Amino acid sequence: METSLICYFIYMSNAESITRKRIQSIDILRGLAMVIMALDHVRDYFHIEAFTDDPLNLQTTTTALYFTRWITHFCAPVFVFLSGVSIYLQSLRKTELELSAFVIKRGLWLIFAEFFIISLAWTFNPFYNLIPFQVIWTLGISMVILGLCIRFKVPMALLFGLGLTIVLFHNLLDFIEARPGFTPNFWWDFFHSGHFKTYAFASGHFALLVYPFVAWTGLMLLGYAAGKLFHPEFSETRRNKILINAGLGLLLFFALLRFTNIYGDPVDWQVQSNGWLTFLSFLHVDKYPPSLLYLCIMIGPTLIALAAVEKTDNALTRNLSIFGRTAFFYYIIHIYIIHGLAVISFFIRGHSFQEAIDGAQKLPFLFVVPGEGLSLLGVYGVWIFVLMLLYPICHWYDRYKSNNRDKWWLSYL
């Protein structure tokens, strides 16, 4: 009896230790995603071509501009996938009822925050004439769906199968879209392909569909299932072997399927004027919605990185972890900071408040003028400055959360 109790406590101690380590490794990647994401949003508000051209347009882009945008494609899938993993980790210390209630409530809170807090940060329009359905909305609705699945005790195998089915086969709908004369309606765009489509929901008020959520929900379900790899029953060696092999497998699958131009992305790659541009065309896969090939090339390196950073502990990873542990707080304030700096730049360039109001008829983001802004080098300078502003704020909030674990509301921010 005594030996059994000792073994039990050793097991629980190891379980707690491994869970903490897993959260640390997840926070490193999540923090890295947040840092890269800020670069994309600074580019949105400050780059001179942000609203006049596509940085992935092979006819006009540069290599530096292309990869400045392309690298940020990792952010949303990393965040959605790791959110699923984190929810599974919470199941190790919560009952099913507690976990489902928390995940559903957090999901509803994220949806509310997207529509009333984050949309204001993007537009600076207090009349809410435009409501973007972006990544936080996607996270929120996906959490509600996952929370309901947990509440009704859907088996893990079925959740994994559902997530895999969605990710593998949602691009079959692309063949329907490609038919001559096909016109998507609201619900089609809402569930599958609404790429910056606007729909009026009241006089002078519009919903901007950016992230059709179904494919993202499939990814979160896969992340939740992948969380089992972080259970104490998996040794570090076994877990990392699975992560690396799965990551390499996804990259190989991407290369082979992408080469065929048969399935997996709505836009085929094409031979360009030189080999380098052809390679960039090969890499250019669809994010809205996230195509099968897009998710393969983004999640593959993510799995490999999860294994690589498991034992990494240095100043960089510790600082990234701070951003990772305060990710939602970071997300909200970083948009307000970036847009606030854009307002300062707007007035420094000699514009008036009335020009900002008039410009809203052309662009829903106030205090931004298409065709005005900085070079790419200037964008990187602003990005570094934004990170310097964010770090002490997030560091303070991280310590505040650690010292006030009894405050329930902190788990929602």
mmCIF file of C-alpha atoms in Angstrom:
data_model
loop_
_atom_site.group_PDB
_atom_site.id
_atom_site.type_symbol
_atom_site.label_atom_id
_atom_site.label_comp_id
_atom_site.label_asym_id
_atom_site.label_seq_id
_atom_site.Cartn_x
_atom_site.Cartn_y
_atom_site.Cartn_z
ATOM 1 C CA MET A 1 0.000 0.000 0.000
ATOM 2 C CA GLU A 2 2.755 2.448 0.941
ATOM 3 C CA THR A 3 4.703 1.607 -2.228
ATOM 4 C CA SER A 4 1.584 2.189 -4.343
ATOM 5 C CA LEU A 5 1.031 5.602 -2.752
ATOM 6 C CA ILE A 6 4.640 6.590 -3.354
ATOM 7 C CA CYS A 7 4.393 5.535 -7.008
ATOM 8 C CA TYR A 8 1.139 7.452 -7.370
ATOM 9 C CA PHE A 9 2.604 10.673 -5.986
ATOM 10 C CA ILE A 10 5.692 10.307 -8.171
ATOM 11 C CA TYR A 11 3.444 9.890 -11.217
ATOM 12 C CA MET A 12 1.344 12.949 -10.327
ATOM 13 C CA SER A 13 4.477 14.994 -9.687
ATOM 14 C CA ASN A 14 5.850 14.009 -13.090
ATOM 15 C CA ALA A 15 2.502 14.773 -14.705
ATOM 16 C CA GLU A 16 2.439 18.256 -13.219
ATOM 17 C CA SER A 17 6.042 18.873 -14.248
ATOM 18 C CA ILE A 18 5.467 17.721 -17.807
ATOM 19 C CA THR A 19 2.292 19.785 -18.112
ATOM 20 C CA ARG A 20 4.158 22.890 -17.010
ATOM 21 C CA LYS A 21 6.939 22.179 -19.487
ATOM 22 C CA ARG A 22 4.472 21.665 -22.323
ATOM 23 C CA ILE A 23 2.761 24.939 -21.562
ATOM 24 C CA GLN A 24 6.176 26.609 -21.602
ATOM 25 C CA SER A 25 7.065 25.191 -25.009
ATOM 26 C CA ILE A 26 3.660 26.135 -26.367
ATOM 27 C CA ASP A 27 4.044 29.657 -25.009
ATOM 28 C CA ILE A 28 7.353 30.067 -26.816
ATOM 29 C CA LEU A 29 5.768 29.314 -30.181
ATOM 30 C CA ARG A 30 2.660 31.298 -29.384
ATOM 31 C CA GLY A 31 4.825 34.262 -28.377
ATOM 32 C CA LEU A 32 6.838 33.993 -31.583
ATOM 33 C CA ALA A 33 3.589 33.998 -33.566
ATOM 34 C CA MET A 34 2.464 37.153 -31.753
ATOM 35 C CA VAL A 35 5.744 38.916 -32.507
ATOM 36 C CA ILE A 36 5.520 38.053 -36.208
ATOM 37 C CA MET A 37 1.849 39.025 -36.289
ATOM 38 C CA ALA A 38 2.696 42.525 -35.092
ATOM 39 C CA LEU A 39 4.965 42.901 -38.117
ATOM 40 C CA ASP A 40 2.060 42.177 -40.461
ATOM 41 C CA HIS A 41 -0.230 44.636 -38.725
ATOM 42 C CA VAL A 42 2.422 47.354 -38.729
ATOM 43 C CA ARG A 43 2.771 46.748 -42.467
ATOM 44 C CA ASP A 44 -1.008 47.126 -42.829
ATOM 45 C CA TYR A 45 -1.002 50.576 -41.277
ATOM 46 C CA PHE A 46 2.383 51.960 -42.322
ATOM 47 C CA HIS A 47 3.619 50.481 -45.585
ATOM 48 C CA ILE A 48 3.196 52.790 -48.551
ATOM 49 C CA GLU A 49 1.672 50.006 -50.676
ATOM 50 C CA ALA A 50 -0.444 48.382 -47.967
ATOM 51 C CA PHE A 51 -3.766 49.415 -49.505
ATOM 52 C CA THR A 52 -2.725 49.793 -53.133
ATOM 53 C CA ASP A 53 -1.109 46.437 -53.920
ATOM 54 C CA ASP A 54 -0.812 42.866 -52.681
ATOM 55 C CA PRO A 55 2.614 42.003 -51.203
ATOM 56 C CA LEU A 56 2.186 38.503 -52.673
ATOM 57 C CA ASN A 57 1.597 39.854 -56.191
ATOM 58 C CA LEU A 58 4.487 38.297 -58.100
ATOM 59 C CA GLN A 59 4.332 40.942 -60.807
ATOM 60 C CA THR A 60 5.110 43.825 -58.451
ATOM 61 C CA THR A 61 6.486 42.499 -55.159
ATOM 62 C CA THR A 62 10.051 42.093 -53.987
ATOM 63 C CA THR A 63 11.489 39.071 -52.212
ATOM 64 C CA ALA A 64 11.743 40.990 -48.929
ATOM 65 C CA LEU A 65 8.160 42.258 -49.147
ATOM 66 C CA TYR A 66 6.834 38.842 -50.215
ATOM 67 C CA PHE A 67 8.349 37.034 -47.242
ATOM 68 C CA THR A 68 7.445 39.851 -44.839
ATOM 69 C CA ARG A 69 3.843 38.973 -45.629
ATOM 70 C CA TRP A 70 4.271 35.230 -46.217
ATOM 71 C CA ILE A 71 5.995 34.517 -42.893
ATOM 72 C CA THR A 72 3.042 36.010 -41.035
ATOM 73 C CA HIS A 73 0.805 33.291 -42.483
ATOM 74 C CA PHE A 74 2.113 31.102 -39.661
ATOM 75 C CA CYS A 75 0.437 33.205 -36.979
ATOM 76 C CA ALA A 76 -3.233 32.242 -37.234
ATOM 77 C CA PRO A 77 -2.766 28.470 -37.715
ATOM 78 C CA VAL A 78 -0.166 28.300 -34.942
ATOM 79 C CA PHE A 79 -2.478 30.139 -32.585
ATOM 80 C CA VAL A 80 -5.599 28.110 -33.454
ATOM 81 C CA PHE A 81 -3.784 24.758 -33.343
ATOM 82 C CA LEU A 82 -2.019 25.509 -30.060
ATOM 83 C CA SER A 83 -5.271 26.749 -28.550
ATOM 84 C CA GLY A 84 -6.642 23.261 -29.148
ATOM 85 C CA VAL A 85 -3.563 21.729 -27.527
ATOM 86 C CA SER A 86 -3.872 24.065 -24.532
ATOM 87 C CA ILE A 87 -7.517 23.127 -24.031
ATOM 88 C CA TYR A 88 -6.510 19.477 -23.866
ATOM 89 C CA LEU A 89 -3.835 20.313 -21.293
ATOM 90 C CA GLN A 90 -6.501 21.967 -19.169
ATOM 91 C CA SER A 91 -8.463 18.698 -19.269
ATOM 92 C CA LEU A 92 -5.657 17.166 -17.195
ATOM 93 C CA ARG A 93 -6.670 19.341 -14.247
ATOM 94 C CA LYS A 94 -10.373 20.057 -14.883
ATOM 95 C CA THR A 95 -13.425 17.833 -15.008
ATOM 96 C CA GLU A 96 -15.268 17.561 -18.319
ATOM 97 C CA LEU A 97 -18.061 19.766 -16.995
ATOM 98 C CA GLU A 98 -15.635 22.415 -15.721
ATOM 99 C CA LEU A 99 -13.628 22.362 -18.929
ATOM 100 C CA SER A 100 -16.626 22.561 -21.264
ATOM 101 C CA ALA A 101 -18.145 25.445 -19.277
ATOM 102 C CA PHE A 102 -14.866 27.369 -19.303
ATOM 103 C CA VAL A 103 -14.182 26.805 -23.016
ATOM 104 C CA ILE A 104 -17.727 27.786 -24.055
ATOM 105 C CA LYS A 105 -17.703 30.933 -21.905
ATOM 106 C CA ARG A 106 -14.254 31.901 -23.124
ATOM 107 C CA GLY A 107 -15.363 31.358 -26.706
ATOM 108 C CA LEU A 108 -18.400 33.604 -26.251
ATOM 109 C CA TRP A 109 -16.207 36.234 -24.609
ATOM 110 C CA LEU A 110 -13.796 36.159 -27.565
ATOM 111 C CA ILE A 111 -16.672 36.673 -30.003
ATOM 112 C CA PHE A 112 -17.920 39.634 -27.962
ATOM 113 C CA ALA A 113 -14.397 41.063 -27.767
ATOM 114 C CA GLU A 114 -13.923 40.715 -31.534
ATOM 115 C CA PHE A 115 -17.075 42.630 -32.347
ATOM 116 C CA PHE A 116 -16.944 45.383 -29.714
ATOM 117 C CA ILE A 117 -13.322 45.819 -28.586
ATOM 118 C CA ILE A 118 -11.088 44.635 -31.403
ATOM 119 C CA SER A 119 -13.180 45.973 -34.284
ATOM 120 C CA LEU A 120 -12.933 49.422 -32.690
ATOM 121 C CA ALA A 121 -9.150 49.052 -32.532
ATOM 122 C CA TRP A 122 -8.995 48.241 -36.247
ATOM 123 C CA THR A 123 -11.302 51.026 -37.432
ATOM 124 C CA PHE A 124 -11.275 53.692 -34.686
ATOM 125 C CA ASN A 125 -14.900 54.185 -35.731
ATOM 126 C CA PRO A 126 -17.083 54.517 -32.588
ATOM 127 C CA PHE A 127 -20.237 54.024 -34.655
ATOM 128 C CA TYR A 128 -19.239 50.457 -35.566
ATOM 129 C CA ASN A 129 -20.162 50.823 -39.221
ATOM 130 C CA LEU A 130 -17.915 47.861 -39.999
ATOM 131 C CA ILE A 131 -17.630 44.682 -37.923
ATOM 132 C CA PRO A 132 -14.748 42.423 -39.064
ATOM 133 C CA PHE A 133 -15.061 38.673 -38.509
ATOM 134 C CA GLN A 134 -11.380 37.945 -37.983
ATOM 135 C CA VAL A 135 -9.161 35.468 -36.153
ATOM 136 C CA ILE A 136 -10.516 36.135 -32.651
ATOM 137 C CA TRP A 137 -14.047 35.476 -33.894
ATOM 138 C CA THR A 138 -12.795 32.249 -35.433
ATOM 139 C CA LEU A 139 -11.134 31.200 -32.181
ATOM 140 C CA GLY A 140 -14.281 32.040 -30.263
ATOM 141 C CA ILE A 141 -16.776 30.105 -32.370
ATOM 142 C CA SER A 142 -14.360 27.162 -32.617
ATOM 143 C CA MET A 143 -14.054 27.100 -28.816
ATOM 144 C CA VAL A 144 -17.827 27.119 -28.429
ATOM 145 C CA ILE A 145 -18.101 24.152 -30.788
ATOM 146 C CA LEU A 146 -15.277 22.264 -29.065
ATOM 147 C CA GLY A 147 -16.721 23.074 -25.637
ATOM 148 C CA LEU A 148 -20.085 21.629 -26.680
ATOM 149 C CA CYS A 149 -18.350 18.508 -27.960
ATOM 150 C CA ILE A 150 -16.611 18.104 -24.597
ATOM 151 C CA ARG A 151 -19.884 18.755 -22.769
ATOM 152 C CA PHE A 152 -21.647 15.975 -24.680
ATOM 153 C CA LYS A 153 -18.695 13.601 -24.268
ATOM 154 C CA VAL A 154 -17.827 13.223 -27.956
ATOM 155 C CA PRO A 155 -15.029 10.612 -28.068
ATOM 156 C CA MET A 156 -11.542 11.862 -28.820
ATOM 157 C CA ALA A 157 -11.284 9.529 -31.832
ATOM 158 C CA LEU A 158 -14.416 11.064 -33.317
ATOM 159 C CA LEU A 159 -13.172 14.627 -32.709
ATOM 160 C CA PHE A 160 -9.887 13.748 -34.405
ATOM 161 C CA GLY A 161 -11.732 12.143 -37.322
ATOM 162 C CA LEU A 162 -14.028 15.145 -37.711
ATOM 163 C CA GLY A 163 -11.122 17.611 -37.629
ATOM 164 C CA LEU A 164 -9.149 15.545 -40.118
ATOM 165 C CA THR A 165 -12.141 15.213 -42.449
ATOM 166 C CA ILE A 166 -12.759 18.960 -42.446
ATOM 167 C CA VAL A 167 -9.123 19.825 -43.103
ATOM 168 C CA LEU A 168 -8.644 17.178 -45.792
ATOM 169 C CA PHE A 169 -11.850 17.634 -47.730
ATOM 170 C CA HIS A 170 -13.200 21.172 -47.332
ATOM 171 C CA ASN A 171 -11.380 22.151 -50.526
ATOM 172 C CA LEU A 172 -13.769 19.921 -52.467
ATOM 173 C CA LEU A 173 -16.090 22.927 -52.290
ATOM 174 C CA ASP A 174 -13.608 24.795 -54.484
ATOM 175 C CA PHE A 175 -14.742 22.710 -57.449
ATOM 176 C CA ILE A 176 -18.299 23.938 -56.933
ATOM 177 C CA GLU A 177 -17.087 27.537 -56.727
ATOM 178 C CA ALA A 178 -15.156 27.099 -59.964
ATOM 179 C CA ARG A 179 -18.289 26.235 -61.948
ATOM 180 C CA PRO A 180 -19.335 28.907 -64.474
ATOM 181 C CA GLY A 181 -22.035 31.159 -63.106
ATOM 182 C CA PHE A 182 -21.656 30.095 -59.484
ATOM 183 C CA THR A 183 -22.495 32.951 -57.110
ATOM 184 C CA PRO A 184 -21.880 32.427 -53.384
ATOM 185 C CA ASN A 185 -24.448 33.703 -50.914
ATOM 186 C CA PHE A 186 -23.928 34.883 -47.339
ATOM 187 C CA TRP A 187 -24.008 31.440 -45.781
ATOM 188 C CA TRP A 188 -21.551 30.024 -48.313
ATOM 189 C CA ASP A 189 -19.144 32.860 -47.593
ATOM 190 C CA PHE A 190 -19.800 32.620 -43.865
ATOM 191 C CA PHE A 191 -18.859 28.948 -43.694
ATOM 192 C CA HIS A 192 -16.309 28.566 -46.468
ATOM 193 C CA SER A 193 -14.994 31.342 -48.658
ATOM 194 C CA GLY A 194 -15.823 34.827 -47.470
ATOM 195 C CA HIS A 195 -12.561 36.592 -48.289
ATOM 196 C CA PHE A 196 -13.135 40.223 -47.266
ATOM 197 C CA LYS A 197 -16.764 40.059 -48.383
ATOM 198 C CA THR A 198 -19.091 42.672 -46.877
ATOM 199 C CA TYR A 199 -22.742 42.105 -46.020
ATOM 200 C CA ALA A 200 -25.108 44.749 -44.675
ATOM 201 C CA PHE A 201 -26.854 43.802 -41.424
ATOM 202 C CA ALA A 202 -28.376 47.234 -40.719
ATOM 203 C CA SER A 203 -28.580 50.600 -42.416
ATOM 204 C CA GLY A 204 -25.010 51.824 -42.850
ATOM 205 C CA HIS A 205 -23.555 48.856 -40.949
ATOM 206 C CA PHE A 206 -21.677 45.976 -42.505
ATOM 207 C CA ALA A 207 -20.130 42.666 -41.510
ATOM 208 C CA LEU A 208 -16.725 42.045 -43.088
ATOM 209 C CA LEU A 209 -16.163 38.300 -43.517
ATOM 210 C CA VAL A 210 -12.432 37.671 -43.307
ATOM 211 C CA TYR A 211 -12.123 34.262 -41.604
ATOM 212 C CA PRO A 212 -14.715 31.649 -42.652
ATOM 213 C CA PHE A 213 -14.547 29.498 -39.564
ATOM 214 C CA VAL A 214 -15.239 25.860 -40.501
ATOM 215 C CA ALA A 215 -11.731 24.924 -41.658
ATOM 216 C CA TRP A 216 -10.256 26.696 -38.626
ATOM 217 C CA THR A 217 -12.558 24.736 -36.340
ATOM 218 C CA GLY A 218 -11.254 21.552 -37.945
ATOM 219 C CA LEU A 219 -7.720 22.679 -37.135
ATOM 220 C CA MET A 220 -8.612 23.375 -33.501
ATOM 221 C CA LEU A 221 -10.119 19.899 -33.198
ATOM 222 C CA LEU A 222 -6.853 18.451 -34.519
ATOM 223 C CA GLY A 223 -4.929 20.547 -32.008
ATOM 224 C CA TYR A 224 -7.110 19.245 -29.189
ATOM 225 C CA ALA A 225 -6.461 15.656 -30.312
ATOM 226 C CA ALA A 226 -2.730 16.364 -30.684
ATOM 227 C CA GLY A 227 -2.730 17.482 -27.059
ATOM 228 C CA LYS A 228 -2.649 13.807 -26.082
ATOM 229 C CA LEU A 229 0.998 13.797 -27.165
ATOM 230 C CA PHE A 230 1.694 15.988 -24.133
ATOM 231 C CA HIS A 231 0.079 13.580 -21.689
ATOM 232 C CA PRO A 232 2.532 12.241 -19.051
ATOM 233 C CA GLU A 233 2.243 8.758 -20.546
ATOM 234 C CA PHE A 234 4.306 9.945 -23.519
ATOM 235 C CA SER A 235 8.039 10.060 -22.972
ATOM 236 C CA GLU A 236 9.939 13.050 -24.280
ATOM 237 C CA THR A 237 11.737 10.908 -26.864
ATOM 238 C CA ARG A 238 8.556 9.308 -28.145
ATOM 239 C CA ARG A 239 6.670 12.619 -28.278
ATOM 240 C CA ASN A 240 9.402 14.458 -30.137
ATOM 241 C CA LYS A 241 9.824 11.608 -32.603
ATOM 242 C CA ILE A 242 6.117 11.741 -33.418
ATOM 243 C CA LEU A 243 6.139 15.550 -33.723
ATOM 244 C CA ILE A 244 9.176 15.619 -36.012
ATOM 245 C CA ASN A 245 7.986 12.757 -38.204
ATOM 246 C CA ALA A 246 4.514 14.251 -38.485
ATOM 247 C CA GLY A 247 5.955 17.674 -39.328
ATOM 248 C CA LEU A 248 8.271 16.295 -41.995
ATOM 249 C CA GLY A 249 5.422 14.170 -43.340
ATOM 250 C CA LEU A 250 3.191 17.220 -43.720
ATOM 251 C CA LEU A 251 5.911 19.107 -45.580
ATOM 252 C CA LEU A 252 6.502 16.173 -47.932
ATOM 253 C CA PHE A 253 2.751 15.802 -48.463
ATOM 254 C CA PHE A 254 2.561 19.525 -49.253
ATOM 255 C CA ALA A 255 5.354 19.347 -51.821
ATOM 256 C CA LEU A 256 3.931 16.314 -53.615
ATOM 257 C CA LEU A 257 0.308 17.435 -53.670
ATOM 258 C CA ARG A 258 1.162 21.037 -54.543
ATOM 259 C CA PHE A 259 3.272 19.849 -57.466
ATOM 260 C CA THR A 260 0.291 18.050 -59.021
ATOM 261 C CA ASN A 261 -1.926 21.165 -59.121
ATOM 262 C CA ILE A 262 -4.884 18.779 -58.756
ATOM 263 C CA TYR A 263 -6.247 19.463 -55.289
ATOM 264 C CA GLY A 264 -5.611 21.205 -52.001
ATOM 265 C CA ASP A 265 -5.668 24.884 -52.964
ATOM 266 C CA PRO A 266 -8.044 26.926 -55.133
ATOM 267 C CA VAL A 267 -5.216 28.652 -57.025
ATOM 268 C CA ASP A 268 -2.679 26.636 -59.027
ATOM 269 C CA TRP A 269 0.983 27.517 -59.000
ATOM 270 C CA GLN A 270 2.323 28.618 -62.378
ATOM 271 C CA VAL A 271 5.665 28.764 -64.122
ATOM 272 C CA GLN A 272 6.937 32.339 -63.979
ATOM 273 C CA SER A 273 9.615 34.286 -65.841
ATOM 274 C CA ASN A 274 12.379 32.737 -63.710
ATOM 275 C CA GLY A 275 12.884 29.885 -61.264
ATOM 276 C CA TRP A 276 12.755 32.026 -58.137
ATOM 277 C CA LEU A 277 9.382 33.545 -58.993
ATOM 278 C CA THR A 278 8.122 30.071 -59.861
ATOM 279 C CA PHE A 279 9.173 28.925 -56.398
ATOM 280 C CA LEU A 280 7.313 31.863 -54.840
ATOM 281 C CA SER A 281 4.232 30.924 -56.865
ATOM 282 C CA PHE A 282 4.581 27.374 -55.534
ATOM 283 C CA LEU A 283 4.605 28.676 -51.953
ATOM 284 C CA HIS A 284 1.652 31.014 -52.434
ATOM 285 C CA VAL A 285 -1.293 29.113 -50.940
ATOM 286 C CA ASP A 286 -4.695 30.331 -49.825
ATOM 287 C CA LYS A 287 -5.326 31.536 -46.271
ATOM 288 C CA TYR A 288 -8.968 32.659 -46.649
ATOM 289 C CA PRO A 289 -10.171 30.003 -45.965
ATOM 290 C CA PRO A 290 -7.042 28.057 -44.960
ATOM 291 C CA SER A 291 -6.553 25.520 -47.724
ATOM 292 C CA LEU A 292 -5.332 22.006 -47.055
ATOM 293 C CA LEU A 293 -1.950 22.885 -48.541
ATOM 294 C CA TYR A 294 -1.742 26.098 -46.544
ATOM 295 C CA LEU A 295 -2.301 24.202 -43.303
ATOM 296 C CA CYS A 296 0.235 21.538 -44.264
ATOM 297 C CA ILE A 297 3.044 24.014 -44.891
ATOM 298 C CA MET A 298 2.212 25.999 -41.745
ATOM 299 C CA ILE A 299 1.537 23.227 -39.243
ATOM 300 C CA GLY A 300 4.408 21.020 -40.455
ATOM 301 C CA PRO A 301 7.136 23.406 -39.253
ATOM 302 C CA THR A 302 5.060 24.124 -36.135
ATOM 303 C CA LEU A 303 5.209 20.479 -35.062
ATOM 304 C CA ILE A 304 8.942 20.348 -35.690
ATOM 305 C CA ALA A 305 9.448 23.573 -33.731
ATOM 306 C CA LEU A 306 7.452 22.199 -30.788
ATOM 307 C CA ALA A 307 9.985 19.404 -30.499
ATOM 308 C CA ALA A 308 12.958 21.704 -31.086
ATOM 309 C CA VAL A 309 12.130 24.231 -28.342
ATOM 310 C CA GLU A 310 11.206 21.708 -25.677
ATOM 311 C CA LYS A 311 14.565 21.993 -23.907
ATOM 312 C CA THR A 312 15.447 25.495 -25.075
ATOM 313 C CA ASP A 313 15.788 27.969 -22.244
ATOM 314 C CA ASN A 314 17.500 31.279 -22.897
ATOM 315 C CA ALA A 315 16.718 34.983 -22.776
ATOM 316 C CA LEU A 316 14.958 34.919 -26.141
ATOM 317 C CA THR A 317 12.635 32.030 -25.302
ATOM 318 C CA ARG A 318 11.867 33.444 -21.871
ATOM 319 C CA ASN A 319 10.892 36.782 -23.412
ATOM 320 C CA LEU A 320 8.817 35.079 -26.106
ATOM 321 C CA SER A 321 7.066 33.106 -23.380
ATOM 322 C CA ILE A 322 5.925 36.349 -21.783
ATOM 323 C CA PHE A 323 4.177 37.309 -24.997
ATOM 324 C CA GLY A 324 2.798 33.780 -25.267
ATOM 325 C CA ARG A 325 1.364 33.774 -21.759
ATOM 326 C CA THR A 326 -0.315 37.143 -22.328
ATOM 327 C CA ALA A 327 -1.365 36.471 -25.931
ATOM 328 C CA PHE A 328 -4.945 37.780 -25.901
ATOM 329 C CA PHE A 329 -4.018 40.822 -23.818
ATOM 330 C CA TYR A 330 -1.138 41.409 -26.239
ATOM 331 C CA TYR A 331 -3.450 41.023 -29.230
ATOM 332 C CA ILE A 332 -5.869 43.690 -28.066
ATOM 333 C CA ILE A 333 -3.359 46.330 -27.025
ATOM 334 C CA HIS A 334 -1.000 45.834 -29.979
ATOM 335 C CA ILE A 335 -3.706 46.859 -32.460
ATOM 336 C CA TYR A 336 -4.567 49.953 -30.428
ATOM 337 C CA ILE A 337 -0.875 50.881 -30.208
ATOM 338 C CA ILE A 338 -0.222 50.368 -33.924
ATOM 339 C CA HIS A 339 -3.336 52.234 -35.000
ATOM 340 C CA GLY A 340 -2.597 54.957 -32.447
ATOM 341 C CA LEU A 341 0.865 55.445 -33.939
ATOM 342 C CA ALA A 342 -0.767 55.600 -37.378
ATOM 343 C CA VAL A 343 -2.978 58.433 -36.107
ATOM 344 C CA ILE A 344 0.103 60.358 -34.959
ATOM 345 C CA SER A 345 1.724 59.777 -38.359
ATOM 346 C CA PHE A 346 -1.485 60.911 -40.079
ATOM 347 C CA PHE A 347 -1.449 64.296 -38.360
ATOM 348 C CA ILE A 348 2.327 64.707 -38.692
ATOM 349 C CA ARG A 349 1.853 64.422 -42.463
ATOM 350 C CA GLY A 350 -0.459 67.446 -42.297
ATOM 351 C CA HIS A 351 -3.872 65.817 -42.525
ATOM 352 C CA SER A 352 -6.921 67.061 -40.618
ATOM 353 C CA PHE A 353 -9.553 65.237 -38.596
ATOM 354 C CA GLN A 354 -12.117 66.040 -41.288
ATOM 355 C CA GLU A 355 -9.933 64.277 -43.852
ATOM 356 C CA ALA A 356 -9.998 61.185 -41.673
ATOM 357 C CA ILE A 357 -13.811 61.290 -41.554
ATOM 358 C CA ASP A 358 -14.052 61.831 -45.313
ATOM 359 C CA GLY A 359 -11.568 59.054 -45.974
ATOM 360 C CA ALA A 360 -13.800 56.562 -44.160
ATOM 361 C CA GLN A 361 -16.004 56.487 -47.253
ATOM 362 C CA LYS A 362 -13.134 54.893 -49.179
ATOM 363 C CA LEU A 363 -11.357 52.950 -46.451
ATOM 364 C CA PRO A 364 -13.004 51.765 -43.223
ATOM 365 C CA PHE A 365 -9.805 52.234 -41.192
ATOM 366 C CA LEU A 366 -9.735 55.849 -40.073
ATOM 367 C CA PHE A 367 -6.524 57.903 -40.197
ATOM 368 C CA VAL A 368 -5.007 55.810 -42.997
ATOM 369 C CA VAL A 369 -4.506 57.147 -46.512
ATOM 370 C CA PRO A 370 -3.880 54.643 -49.338
ATOM 371 C CA GLY A 371 -0.629 55.380 -51.125
ATOM 372 C CA GLU A 372 0.951 57.129 -48.154
ATOM 373 C CA GLY A 373 3.361 55.535 -45.729
ATOM 374 C CA LEU A 374 6.845 54.210 -45.178
ATOM 375 C CA SER A 375 9.249 52.001 -47.019
ATOM 376 C CA LEU A 376 9.604 48.387 -45.948
ATOM 377 C CA LEU A 377 12.683 49.309 -43.908
ATOM 378 C CA GLY A 378 10.645 51.961 -42.120
ATOM 379 C CA VAL A 379 7.955 49.367 -41.392
ATOM 380 C CA TYR A 380 10.540 47.172 -39.674
ATOM 381 C CA GLY A 381 11.664 50.148 -37.609
ATOM 382 C CA VAL A 382 8.117 50.853 -36.422
ATOM 383 C CA TRP A 383 7.645 47.128 -35.698
ATOM 384 C CA ILE A 384 10.682 47.053 -33.404
ATOM 385 C CA PHE A 385 9.441 50.194 -31.666
ATOM 386 C CA VAL A 386 6.008 48.607 -31.137
ATOM 387 C CA LEU A 387 7.613 45.506 -29.587
ATOM 388 C CA MET A 388 9.633 47.746 -27.273
ATOM 389 C CA LEU A 389 6.397 49.357 -26.115
ATOM 390 C CA LEU A 390 4.595 46.040 -25.737
ATOM 391 C CA TYR A 391 7.232 44.169 -23.768
ATOM 392 C CA PRO A 392 7.117 46.077 -20.445
ATOM 393 C CA ILE A 393 3.311 46.190 -20.550
ATOM 394 C CA CYS A 394 3.022 42.444 -21.143
ATOM 395 C CA HIS A 395 5.755 41.736 -18.599
ATOM 396 C CA TRP A 396 3.800 43.685 -15.987
ATOM 397 C CA TYR A 397 0.560 41.906 -16.865
ATOM 398 C CA ASP A 398 2.249 38.494 -16.786
ATOM 399 C CA ARG A 399 3.494 39.151 -13.253
ATOM 400 C CA TYR A 400 0.100 40.531 -12.235
ATOM 401 C CA LYS A 401 -1.594 37.339 -13.431
ATOM 402 C CA SER A 402 0.948 35.182 -11.615
ATOM 403 C CA ASN A 403 0.421 37.057 -8.369
ATOM 404 C CA ASN A 404 -3.379 37.109 -8.610
ATOM 405 C CA ARG A 405 -4.378 33.596 -9.597
ATOM 406 C CA ASP A 406 -7.445 33.878 -7.387
ATOM 407 C CA LYS A 407 -8.996 36.474 -9.727
ATOM 408 C CA TRP A 408 -11.170 34.347 -12.042
ATOM 409 C CA TRP A 409 -11.588 37.034 -14.685
ATOM 410 C CA LEU A 410 -7.860 36.991 -15.480
ATOM 411 C CA SER A 411 -8.287 33.596 -17.152
ATOM 412 C CA TYR A 412 -10.392 35.333 -19.834
ATOM 413 C CA LEU A 413 -7.822 37.984 -20.732
#
